[in-house]
Short mmCIF file of C-alpha atoms in Angstrom, two decimals:
data_model
loop_
_atom_site.label_atom_id
_atom_site.label_comp_id
_atom_site.label_asym_id
_atom_site.label_seq_id
_atom_site.Cartn_x
_atom_site.Cartn_y
_atom_site.Cartn_z
CA MET A 1 -7.68 -32.27 -21.70
CA SER A 2 -5.60 -31.73 -18.48
CA ILE A 3 -6.71 -29.22 -15.91
CA PRO A 4 -3.84 -26.59 -15.16
CA THR A 5 -2.42 -26.38 -11.56
CA LEU A 6 -3.25 -23.47 -9.39
CA SER A 7 0.29 -22.60 -9.20
CA ALA A 8 0.55 -22.47 -13.11
CA LEU A 9 -2.59 -20.38 -13.32
CA ALA A 10 -1.61 -17.81 -10.65
CA ALA A 11 1.84 -17.50 -12.48
CA ALA A 12 0.16 -16.83 -15.69
CA GLU A 13 -2.25 -14.16 -13.94
CA TRP A 14 0.95 -12.62 -12.21
CA ARG A 15 2.73 -12.35 -15.64
CA HIS A 16 -0.33 -10.59 -17.34
CA ALA A 17 -1.61 -8.50 -14.61
CA PRO A 18 -0.93 -4.58 -15.20
CA ARG A 19 2.02 -3.25 -13.18
CA ARG A 20 0.86 0.42 -13.29
CA ALA A 21 -1.04 0.61 -10.03
CA LEU A 22 1.78 -1.47 -8.25
CA LEU A 23 4.45 0.89 -9.59
CA LEU A 24 2.19 3.80 -8.81
CA GLY A 25 1.73 2.87 -5.27
CA ALA A 26 5.50 1.74 -4.37
CA VAL A 27 6.67 5.38 -5.79
CA ALA A 28 3.74 7.26 -4.19
CA GLY A 29 4.07 5.73 -0.68
CA PRO A 30 7.62 6.78 -0.05
CA ILE A 31 6.81 10.32 -1.50
CA MET A 32 3.72 10.58 0.78
CA ILE A 33 5.87 9.60 3.78
CA ALA A 34 8.73 11.92 2.72
CA LEU A 35 6.11 14.96 2.28
CA THR A 36 4.45 14.30 5.60
CA HIS A 37 7.98 14.50 7.30
CA LEU A 38 8.86 17.71 5.43
CA VAL A 39 5.60 19.53 5.82
CA LEU A 40 3.91 18.46 9.04
CA PRO A 41 6.49 19.58 11.33
CA LEU A 42 6.04 23.28 9.73
CA PHE A 43 2.42 23.36 11.14
CA PRO A 44 1.73 25.52 14.08
CA ALA A 45 2.44 23.74 17.48
CA ARG A 46 -1.18 24.01 18.33
CA VAL A 47 -2.12 21.62 15.51
CA ILE A 48 0.50 19.06 16.36
CA ASP A 49 -0.63 19.33 19.87
CA PHE A 50 -4.24 18.74 19.06
CA MET A 51 -3.33 15.57 17.18
CA ARG A 52 -0.91 14.78 19.87
CA ARG A 53 -3.58 14.94 22.73
CA GLY A 54 -6.32 13.65 20.68
CA PHE A 55 -4.73 10.46 19.80
CA ILE A 56 -2.92 10.08 23.00
CA LEU A 57 0.77 10.34 21.67
CA ASP A 58 3.77 11.59 23.45
CA ASP A 59 5.59 13.55 20.90
CA LEU A 60 5.94 14.75 17.34
CA ALA A 61 7.08 11.34 16.10
CA GLY A 62 3.94 9.68 17.07
CA VAL A 63 2.08 12.47 15.04
CA LEU A 64 4.18 11.83 12.14
CA VAL A 65 3.96 8.03 12.34
CA LEU A 66 0.43 8.14 12.87
CA ASN A 67 -0.02 10.09 9.41
CA ASP A 68 2.61 7.93 7.78
CA LEU A 69 0.50 4.70 8.82
CA MET A 70 -2.50 6.22 7.16
CA ALA A 71 -0.59 6.12 3.86
CA VAL A 72 0.42 2.63 4.31
CA TYR A 73 -3.19 1.34 5.04
CA PHE A 74 -4.67 3.61 2.33
CA LEU A 75 -2.28 2.47 -0.39
CA ALA A 76 -2.35 -1.22 0.54
CA PHE A 77 -5.91 -1.47 0.84
CA PHE A 78 -6.80 0.57 -2.28
CA ILE A 79 -4.29 -0.82 -4.49
CA GLY A 80 -5.29 -4.45 -3.62
CA LEU A 81 -9.03 -3.38 -3.86
CA ALA A 82 -8.51 -1.90 -7.68
CA GLY A 83 -6.82 -5.00 -8.68
CA SER A 84 -9.62 -7.29 -6.98
CA LEU A 85 -12.33 -5.73 -8.78
CA GLY A 86 -11.09 -7.36 -11.97
CA VAL A 87 -11.12 -10.82 -10.55
CA VAL A 88 -15.03 -11.64 -10.82
CA LEU A 89 -16.82 -8.58 -10.94
CA MET A 90 -15.70 -6.74 -14.04
CA ALA A 91 -15.66 -9.96 -15.87
CA ARG A 92 -19.16 -10.92 -14.86
CA GLU A 93 -20.40 -7.47 -15.96
CA GLU A 94 -18.77 -7.91 -19.11
CA HIS A 95 -20.28 -11.11 -19.88
CA ARG A 96 -16.69 -12.87 -19.96
CA LEU A 97 -17.14 -14.68 -16.82
CA GLU A 98 -19.05 -17.55 -18.39
CA ILE A 99 -16.56 -17.92 -21.21
CA LEU A 100 -13.70 -17.93 -18.78
CA LEU A 101 -15.13 -20.45 -16.60
CA ALA A 102 -16.23 -22.57 -19.53
CA LYS A 103 -12.57 -23.50 -19.89
CA PRO A 104 -11.04 -26.30 -18.11
CA ILE A 105 -10.42 -24.55 -14.63
CA ARG A 106 -11.91 -24.99 -11.37
CA PRO A 107 -13.98 -21.92 -10.23
CA GLY A 108 -12.21 -21.89 -6.85
CA ASP A 109 -8.76 -21.98 -8.61
CA PHE A 110 -9.95 -19.27 -11.06
CA VAL A 111 -10.69 -16.84 -8.12
CA ALA A 112 -7.48 -17.81 -6.29
CA ALA A 113 -5.22 -17.38 -9.28
CA ARG A 114 -6.80 -13.97 -10.25
CA CYS A 115 -6.60 -12.68 -6.66
CA VAL A 116 -2.72 -13.52 -6.60
CA PRO A 117 -1.66 -10.45 -8.52
CA ALA A 118 -3.91 -8.11 -6.40
CA LEU A 119 -3.07 -9.64 -2.96
CA ALA A 120 0.71 -9.41 -3.99
CA GLY A 121 0.31 -5.90 -5.23
CA ALA A 122 -1.25 -4.80 -1.99
CA GLY A 123 1.44 -6.58 0.14
CA ILE A 124 4.30 -5.22 -1.96
CA VAL A 125 3.01 -1.78 -1.76
CA GLY A 126 2.12 -2.11 1.92
CA VAL A 127 5.75 -3.31 2.79
CA ALA A 128 7.55 -0.92 0.71
CA THR A 129 5.57 1.97 2.32
CA ALA A 130 6.06 0.65 5.91
CA VAL A 131 9.77 0.34 5.14
CA ALA A 132 9.88 3.93 4.09
CA CYS A 133 8.04 4.78 7.24
CA GLY A 134 10.46 3.16 9.53
CA LEU A 135 13.54 4.62 7.62
CA ALA A 136 11.75 8.17 7.75
CA VAL A 137 11.74 7.77 11.55
CA ALA A 138 15.47 6.60 11.64
CA VAL A 139 16.60 9.61 9.50
CA HIS A 140 14.62 12.45 10.96
CA PRO A 141 16.10 14.16 13.79
CA ASP A 142 14.71 15.86 16.61
CA ILE A 143 11.24 14.44 16.58
CA GLY A 144 11.13 12.56 19.72
CA ASP A 145 11.63 8.93 20.88
CA SER A 146 8.07 7.73 21.62
CA VAL A 147 8.23 5.50 18.53
CA SER A 148 11.10 3.59 17.15
CA SER A 149 11.92 2.40 13.59
CA ALA A 150 11.21 -1.10 14.26
CA GLY A 151 7.88 -0.20 16.11
CA THR A 152 6.96 1.80 13.03
CA LEU A 153 7.96 -0.65 10.42
CA GLY A 154 6.04 -3.51 12.95
CA ALA A 155 3.05 -1.00 12.68
CA GLY A 156 2.95 -0.65 9.03
CA LEU A 157 3.28 -4.43 8.46
CA PHE A 158 0.15 -4.86 10.93
CA LEU A 159 -1.76 -2.47 8.82
CA THR A 160 -0.58 -4.12 5.42
CA ALA A 161 -1.73 -7.42 7.12
CA LEU A 162 -4.90 -5.94 7.99
CA ALA A 163 -5.47 -4.52 4.49
CA LEU A 164 -4.68 -8.06 3.02
CA VAL A 165 -7.26 -9.63 5.15
CA LEU A 166 -9.95 -7.02 4.30
CA VAL A 167 -9.40 -7.22 0.50
CA ALA A 168 -9.28 -10.99 0.57
CA GLY A 169 -12.44 -10.95 2.93
CA MET A 170 -14.14 -8.66 0.28
CA GLN A 171 -13.98 -11.35 -2.38
CA LEU A 172 -16.76 -13.21 -0.53
CA LEU A 173 -18.96 -10.27 -1.10
CA PHE A 174 -17.69 -9.70 -4.86
CA VAL A 175 -18.34 -13.11 -5.96
CA ARG A 176 -21.99 -12.48 -5.36
CA LEU A 177 -22.42 -8.93 -6.81
CA ARG A 178 -23.07 -7.52 -10.20
CA ASP A 179 -22.04 -4.04 -10.32
CA PRO A 180 -18.04 -3.63 -9.63
CA PHE A 181 -18.91 0.08 -8.24
CA LEU A 182 -21.30 -1.21 -5.77
CA GLY A 183 -18.50 -3.44 -4.90
CA LEU A 184 -16.17 -0.57 -4.45
CA LEU A 185 -18.59 1.48 -2.38
CA LEU A 186 -19.11 -1.27 0.04
CA ALA A 187 -15.29 -1.82 0.15
CA CYS A 188 -14.88 2.08 0.69
CA PHE A 189 -17.32 1.70 3.80
CA ALA A 190 -15.60 -1.19 5.14
CA TRP A 191 -12.19 0.60 5.11
CA LEU A 192 -13.76 3.81 6.56
CA ALA A 193 -15.44 1.65 9.11
CA THR A 194 -11.89 0.52 10.47
CA CYS A 195 -10.84 4.24 10.62
CA ILE A 196 -13.98 5.38 12.70
CA PRO A 197 -12.90 4.15 16.24
CA ALA A 198 -9.82 6.69 15.97
CA ALA A 199 -12.31 9.62 15.20
CA VAL A 200 -14.28 8.52 18.10
CA LEU A 201 -11.01 8.63 20.26
CA LEU A 202 -10.50 12.10 18.98
CA TYR A 203 -14.04 13.59 19.74
CA ARG A 204 -15.49 10.99 22.10
CA PRO A 205 -12.57 9.87 24.49
CA ASP A 206 -15.07 9.14 27.35
CA VAL A 207 -16.15 6.15 25.09
CA PHE A 208 -12.61 4.30 25.91
CA GLN A 209 -12.06 5.56 29.52
CA GLY A 210 -11.80 2.69 31.58
CA ARG A 211 -11.65 0.37 28.75
CA PRO A 212 -8.08 0.30 27.57
CA ARG A 213 -8.51 -3.07 25.70
CA LEU A 214 -11.24 -1.84 23.63
CA ALA A 215 -9.15 0.96 22.49
CA ASP A 216 -6.31 -1.42 21.98
CA ALA A 217 -8.50 -3.59 19.76
CA LEU A 218 -9.91 -0.96 17.76
CA VAL A 219 -8.04 2.49 17.48
CA MET A 220 -5.34 2.42 14.83
CA SER A 221 -3.14 5.12 17.14
CA SER A 222 -3.06 2.06 19.81
CA LEU A 223 -0.15 0.65 17.49
CA LEU A 224 2.00 3.47 18.59
CA TRP A 225 1.17 3.23 22.29
CA HIS A 226 2.92 -0.16 22.54
CA ASP A 227 6.02 0.34 20.50
CA ALA A 228 7.75 -2.67 21.56
CA THR A 229 5.08 -5.09 21.17
CA THR A 230 4.14 -3.65 17.65
CA SER A 231 7.86 -4.35 16.49
CA TRP A 232 7.20 -8.08 16.56
CA LEU A 233 3.38 -8.15 16.46
CA GLY A 234 3.40 -6.55 12.98
CA PRO A 235 5.52 -9.05 11.13
CA LEU A 236 3.85 -11.90 13.07
CA ALA A 237 0.53 -10.26 11.81
CA LEU A 238 1.54 -10.28 8.24
CA VAL A 239 2.85 -13.98 8.46
CA LEU A 240 -0.58 -14.90 9.87
CA ALA A 241 -2.48 -12.82 7.52
CA LEU A 242 -1.22 -14.56 4.34
CA PRO A 243 -2.73 -17.97 5.05
CA LEU A 244 -5.86 -16.14 6.44
CA ALA A 245 -6.32 -14.25 3.23
CA TRP A 246 -5.74 -17.43 1.03
CA LEU A 247 -8.36 -19.14 3.12
CA LEU A 248 -10.99 -16.24 2.53
CA VAL A 249 -10.13 -16.29 -1.15
CA ARG A 250 -10.58 -20.08 -1.15
CA ALA A 251 -13.68 -19.55 0.25
CA ALA A 252 -14.83 -16.86 -2.11
CA GLY A 253 -13.87 -19.42 -4.84
CA ALA A 254 -16.20 -22.03 -3.37
CA LEU A 255 -19.11 -19.57 -3.20
CA LEU A 256 -18.64 -18.94 -6.87
CA ALA A 257 -18.67 -22.47 -7.53
CA ARG A 258 -21.87 -22.76 -5.89
CA ALA A 259 -23.57 -19.58 -7.14
CA ASP A 260 -26.69 -19.88 -9.19
CA ALA A 261 -24.95 -17.18 -11.57
CA LEU A 262 -22.74 -19.67 -12.94
CA MET B 1 -29.78 15.75 -24.85
CA MET B 2 -31.74 16.99 -21.96
CA ARG B 3 -34.12 13.99 -22.38
CA LEU B 4 -31.13 11.48 -22.37
CA LEU B 5 -29.83 13.31 -19.41
CA TRP B 6 -32.99 13.05 -17.46
CA LEU B 7 -33.62 9.35 -18.40
CA ASP B 8 -29.97 8.54 -17.49
CA TYR B 9 -30.40 10.33 -14.11
CA ARG B 10 -33.51 8.52 -13.28
CA ALA B 11 -31.77 5.03 -13.94
CA ALA B 12 -28.92 6.10 -11.87
CA MET B 13 -31.04 7.00 -8.89
CA ARG B 14 -32.58 3.71 -9.08
CA GLU B 15 -29.33 1.96 -8.85
CA ARG B 16 -28.35 0.00 -5.73
CA LYS B 17 -25.23 1.79 -5.16
CA THR B 18 -26.94 5.17 -5.20
CA TRP B 19 -29.31 3.96 -2.51
CA LEU B 20 -26.32 2.51 -0.54
CA ALA B 21 -24.67 5.82 -0.70
CA GLY B 22 -27.94 7.57 0.46
CA ALA B 23 -27.97 5.06 3.21
CA MET B 24 -24.26 5.96 4.19
CA LEU B 25 -25.41 9.71 4.20
CA VAL B 26 -28.02 9.09 6.41
CA TYR B 27 -25.89 7.19 8.85
CA ALA B 28 -23.64 10.29 8.91
CA VAL B 29 -26.60 12.52 9.76
CA LEU B 30 -27.60 10.30 12.72
CA SER B 31 -24.18 9.60 13.77
CA ILE B 32 -22.33 12.84 13.96
CA PRO B 33 -24.43 14.34 16.96
CA VAL B 34 -23.62 11.19 18.99
CA VAL B 35 -19.77 11.75 18.08
CA LEU B 36 -20.05 15.26 19.20
CA ALA B 37 -22.12 14.73 22.39
CA GLN B 38 -19.04 15.37 24.63
CA PRO B 39 -16.06 16.92 22.58
CA PRO B 40 -13.07 17.30 24.92
CA PRO B 41 -11.97 20.68 26.14
CA HIS B 42 -8.52 20.51 23.82
CA VAL B 43 -10.74 19.91 20.79
CA ARG B 44 -13.16 22.81 21.41
CA GLU B 45 -10.19 25.27 22.30
CA ALA B 46 -8.29 24.28 19.23
CA ILE B 47 -11.21 24.78 16.64
CA ALA B 48 -12.09 27.78 18.55
CA ALA B 49 -8.50 29.08 17.85
CA TRP B 50 -8.62 28.01 14.23
CA PHE B 51 -11.86 29.63 13.46
CA HIS B 52 -11.63 32.52 15.88
CA ASP B 53 -15.10 31.58 17.18
CA ALA B 54 -15.96 29.52 20.36
CA ASP B 55 -19.43 28.93 19.43
CA PRO B 56 -20.22 25.19 19.71
CA PHE B 57 -22.04 25.50 16.21
CA VAL B 58 -18.64 26.06 14.65
CA VAL B 59 -17.14 22.87 16.35
CA PHE B 60 -20.20 21.00 14.78
CA MET B 61 -19.75 22.52 11.46
CA PHE B 62 -15.84 21.58 11.46
CA VAL B 63 -16.76 18.13 12.16
CA TRP B 64 -19.55 17.59 9.62
CA ILE B 65 -17.44 18.85 7.08
CA ASP B 66 -14.13 17.25 7.85
CA LEU B 67 -15.48 14.13 9.22
CA ALA B 68 -18.66 13.48 7.36
CA MET B 69 -19.09 15.34 3.89
CA ASN B 70 -15.42 15.88 2.99
CA LYS B 71 -14.93 12.09 3.10
CA ALA B 72 -18.30 11.56 1.52
CA ILE B 73 -17.17 13.71 -1.55
CA ALA B 74 -13.84 11.98 -1.65
CA PHE B 75 -15.42 8.56 -2.05
CA LEU B 76 -18.93 9.02 -3.46
CA PRO B 77 -17.72 10.73 -6.63
CA VAL B 78 -15.50 7.87 -7.49
CA VAL B 79 -18.30 5.50 -7.19
CA LEU B 80 -20.78 7.26 -9.14
CA ALA B 81 -18.43 8.62 -12.11
CA SER B 82 -15.48 6.35 -12.63
CA THR B 83 -17.51 4.14 -15.08
CA VAL B 84 -18.51 6.88 -17.36
CA LEU B 85 -18.06 5.71 -20.97
CA LEU B 86 -15.66 2.90 -19.77
CA ARG B 87 -18.55 0.72 -18.71
CA GLU B 88 -20.40 1.22 -22.25
CA ARG B 89 -17.01 0.45 -23.90
CA ASP B 90 -16.26 -2.71 -21.64
CA THR B 91 -19.77 -4.08 -22.19
CA GLY B 92 -19.66 -3.73 -25.73
CA VAL B 93 -22.43 -0.84 -25.81
CA LEU B 94 -20.14 1.86 -26.99
CA ALA B 95 -19.95 0.58 -30.46
CA ILE B 96 -23.82 0.99 -30.71
CA LEU B 97 -23.83 4.35 -29.28
CA ALA B 98 -21.13 5.61 -31.72
CA ALA B 99 -23.71 4.82 -34.37
CA LYS B 100 -26.33 6.89 -32.88
CA PRO B 101 -26.54 10.67 -34.08
CA LEU B 102 -24.81 11.77 -30.80
CA SER B 103 -20.99 12.19 -30.71
CA LEU B 104 -19.10 10.42 -27.99
CA ALA B 105 -18.17 13.79 -26.55
CA ARG B 106 -21.78 14.78 -25.92
CA TYR B 107 -22.72 11.39 -24.64
CA PHE B 108 -19.59 12.05 -21.94
CA VAL B 109 -21.32 15.22 -21.02
CA VAL B 110 -24.79 13.66 -20.63
CA ARG B 111 -23.40 10.97 -18.30
CA THR B 112 -21.12 13.14 -16.61
CA GLY B 113 -24.00 15.77 -16.06
CA SER B 114 -26.26 12.88 -14.84
CA ALA B 115 -23.39 11.72 -12.29
CA CYS B 116 -23.18 15.21 -11.13
CA ALA B 117 -26.93 15.30 -10.65
CA VAL B 118 -27.12 12.37 -8.83
CA MET B 119 -24.16 13.40 -6.44
CA ALA B 120 -26.09 16.64 -6.05
CA THR B 121 -29.27 15.07 -5.04
CA LEU B 122 -27.33 12.86 -2.59
CA HIS B 123 -25.57 15.74 -1.14
CA VAL B 124 -28.58 18.22 -0.98
CA GLY B 125 -30.83 15.29 0.48
CA SER B 126 -28.45 14.79 3.37
CA GLN B 127 -28.28 18.52 4.20
CA LEU B 128 -32.06 18.92 4.30
CA LEU B 129 -32.22 15.68 6.48
CA GLY B 130 -29.71 17.30 8.60
CA ALA B 131 -31.33 20.57 8.83
CA LEU B 132 -34.44 18.82 10.06
CA TRP B 133 -32.56 16.30 12.59
CA PHE B 134 -29.52 18.79 14.01
CA PRO B 135 -31.75 21.48 15.69
CA GLY B 136 -32.56 19.11 18.40
CA GLN B 137 -29.36 17.61 18.60
CA VAL B 138 -26.67 20.28 18.08
CA GLU B 139 -26.18 23.25 20.67
CA ASN B 140 -26.86 26.53 19.08
CA PHE B 141 -27.58 24.98 15.64
CA ARG B 142 -28.33 27.60 13.06
CA PRO B 143 -30.37 26.03 9.88
CA GLY B 144 -29.97 28.89 7.79
CA VAL B 145 -26.18 29.13 8.07
CA PHE B 146 -25.82 25.28 8.04
CA LEU B 147 -27.58 25.34 4.49
CA ALA B 148 -25.75 28.30 3.13
CA ALA B 149 -22.39 26.88 4.11
CA MET B 150 -23.42 23.36 2.89
CA SER B 151 -24.42 25.06 -0.49
CA LEU B 152 -20.90 26.06 -1.12
CA HIS B 153 -19.77 22.52 -0.33
CA LEU B 154 -22.37 21.23 -2.89
CA PHE B 155 -20.20 23.00 -5.53
CA ALA B 156 -17.17 20.86 -4.60
CA ALA B 157 -19.05 17.63 -4.46
CA VAL B 158 -20.01 18.37 -8.11
CA CYS B 159 -16.55 19.24 -9.05
CA ALA B 160 -15.20 16.28 -7.72
CA THR B 161 -17.61 14.17 -9.75
CA ALA B 162 -16.91 15.93 -12.92
CA CYS B 163 -13.05 15.32 -12.17
CA ALA B 164 -13.81 11.45 -11.73
CA ALA B 165 -15.46 11.27 -14.99
CA THR B 166 -12.56 12.96 -16.80
CA LEU B 167 -10.04 10.89 -14.84
CA ALA B 168 -11.76 7.87 -16.35
CA VAL B 169 -11.73 8.69 -19.71
CA ALA B 170 -8.12 9.90 -19.49
CA THR B 171 -6.98 6.71 -17.88
CA GLY B 172 -8.88 4.48 -20.11
CA ARG B 173 -9.42 1.49 -17.42
CA ARG B 174 -12.19 1.46 -14.49
CA GLY B 175 -10.10 -0.12 -11.86
CA ALA B 176 -7.15 2.36 -12.41
CA SER B 177 -9.23 5.42 -12.67
CA ALA B 178 -10.94 4.54 -9.70
CA LEU B 179 -7.80 3.99 -7.71
CA LEU B 180 -6.15 7.30 -9.16
CA SER B 181 -9.26 9.32 -8.22
CA LEU B 182 -9.33 8.08 -4.85
CA MET B 183 -5.68 8.83 -4.28
CA ILE B 184 -6.01 12.30 -5.72
CA PHE B 185 -9.04 12.93 -3.76
CA GLY B 186 -7.71 11.69 -0.57
CA ILE B 187 -4.75 13.80 -0.80
CA LEU B 188 -7.00 16.90 -1.51
CA VAL B 189 -9.20 16.08 1.27
CA GLY B 190 -6.41 15.52 3.57
CA MET B 191 -5.04 19.07 2.54
CA ALA B 192 -8.44 20.80 2.39
CA LEU B 193 -8.31 22.53 6.09
CA VAL B 194 -4.74 23.22 5.93
CA GLY B 195 -4.99 26.76 5.27
CA PHE B 196 -7.15 27.37 8.54
CA TYR B 197 -4.30 25.56 10.55
CA GLN B 198 -1.65 27.28 8.93
CA PRO B 199 -2.82 31.00 7.91
CA ALA B 200 0.56 31.36 5.97
CA TRP B 201 -0.30 28.81 3.51
CA GLN B 202 -4.17 30.06 3.08
CA THR B 203 -3.63 31.44 -0.41
CA ALA B 204 -1.89 28.42 -1.76
CA THR B 205 -4.55 26.23 -0.60
CA LEU B 206 -7.01 27.98 -2.56
CA ALA B 207 -6.00 25.95 -5.60
CA ASN B 208 -7.76 22.94 -3.90
CA PRO B 209 -11.38 22.52 -4.76
CA PHE B 210 -12.11 20.82 -1.53
CA THR B 211 -10.65 23.79 0.01
CA LEU B 212 -12.91 26.22 -1.75
CA GLY B 213 -15.96 24.01 -0.75
CA ALA B 214 -14.90 24.36 3.00
CA LEU B 215 -14.17 28.02 2.69
CA SER B 216 -17.41 29.17 4.52
CA LEU B 217 -15.93 27.47 7.74
CA GLY B 218 -13.90 30.62 8.50
CA HIS B 219 -16.93 33.04 8.06
CA LEU B 220 -19.91 31.42 9.82
CA GLY B 221 -20.45 34.55 11.74
CA ALA B 222 -20.87 36.67 8.67
CA LEU B 223 -21.84 34.22 5.78
CA GLY B 224 -23.15 36.10 2.78
CA PRO B 225 -22.79 36.39 -0.79
CA GLY B 226 -19.72 38.08 -0.75
CA VAL B 227 -18.28 34.94 0.89
CA LEU B 228 -20.11 32.33 -1.01
CA LEU B 229 -20.37 33.72 -4.77
CA PRO B 230 -16.56 33.72 -5.48
CA PRO B 231 -15.70 30.19 -4.69
CA MET B 232 -18.66 29.10 -6.04
CA LEU B 233 -17.94 30.82 -9.24
CA ALA B 234 -14.37 29.14 -9.17
CA LEU B 235 -15.69 25.82 -8.66
CA THR B 236 -18.33 26.22 -11.56
CA ALA B 237 -15.43 27.23 -13.82
CA LEU B 238 -13.43 24.45 -12.65
CA THR B 239 -16.12 22.04 -13.38
CA VAL B 240 -16.94 23.31 -16.70
CA ILE B 241 -13.50 23.22 -17.83
CA THR B 242 -13.03 19.52 -16.31
CA ILE B 243 -15.97 18.41 -18.08
CA ALA B 244 -15.00 19.91 -21.51
CA ALA B 245 -11.68 18.22 -21.03
CA GLY B 246 -13.22 15.09 -20.50
CA ALA B 247 -15.49 15.43 -23.53
CA ARG B 248 -12.27 16.34 -25.62
CA LEU B 249 -10.84 12.97 -24.49
CA ALA B 250 -14.11 11.18 -25.13
CA GLY B 251 -14.06 12.35 -28.67
CA ARG B 252 -11.00 10.80 -29.29
CA MET B 253 -12.03 7.36 -27.79
CA GLU B 254 -12.74 4.77 -30.32
CA ALA B 255 -15.69 2.31 -29.74
#
């Protein structure tokens, strides 16, 4: 009996993967961006000023794009996460994992192939929403020029890359867990943890005073402080995130192969 | 049914995810005073303008609800309730349950009631811990007002848990229902305090259960039954309707 190749397995998983979440995300993302650009400018000037000063942004464009970027990051991460819960966790809870792994498939290839639709979904939704952000900045007049379309797209791609790496990294934990919703809780915490530095900047800016590099490294709004850099850093980060995510997924597969649960 | 509900509640309270959720809430209680140790002047001024009160306690309550508890009730109900009935179906237990003298609709009510009770326990526990910890950490902290304000928020937490359970049976897939609940709750939490920022929209935002749960923020100086009871009743009605809709959907589910 021949062992199927990883590419054949991944293609089969992609063919059979549900598309509803992907479609929902791809539609919801641009709608959320459009609503942000329609509704947020209607807020009183004090609210805009609160966000502008809190996150050290120059104008309304910065405030709008920061909100847009939250949509990119949220959708990319949680669509990838929802798909990746089915890779090992749900199969294990439903007592299907042993049956699936009894087939002539290497555990590492099994994990990698089943991660492909989840990671591809996260990537597609993230890129689609990032493009929508860039377009929204291009067509929205009189919001200021502190951020460009290219910088916005770059920031969106950077957060998509981060979401991909986080979802792939969560697989290292998921192959060890038995309860999918414990995995979901841990993933929610990981996602929130990456957003906490922005809240610290808002309420405790003194923490970052005199430490601009720390703020650049941790705070999401720093993507907007360096618009020209973000426009090339974002695509580069996405290109680098793909092999890194793949490496993490392969490491998760190796962990599963060695796990006692097998 | 009450016996089953009690047993299910106890089993859920022993689960690792419940303990982890509790640990996260304890972390929130301990960390929020640190986050609020030195709020910059523009934050204090903006919050004082939105709530017509320059008391540091108002700033604290805004951050406690907006930054900590609203995020908690956007995520934890999904973790606690998005598996209701679907886990039993996917693990092959539902067929056995269907053979028992308890309809799936009633079983859904029991499981949802238990998830709501777990959420309520976590919520109340974190407020009680906060009431003990915050007086030494937060300037002008008022434990009575804090507990009264958060008692209203508790109703929003329970309502969100019931919504997550009903979305689970409506969607029929655990991953998809969790994603849908997270997206809906994420948007509702994001819009929860909009009525305070833009008073012209306040009436329209009352359709949002997360807004109802945070209504006490605008009345911290004169919090009483007149402020708390109407949104509590509205949230209770919404919770009951949501559970009834979920039970109806569960009754149609096939084991």
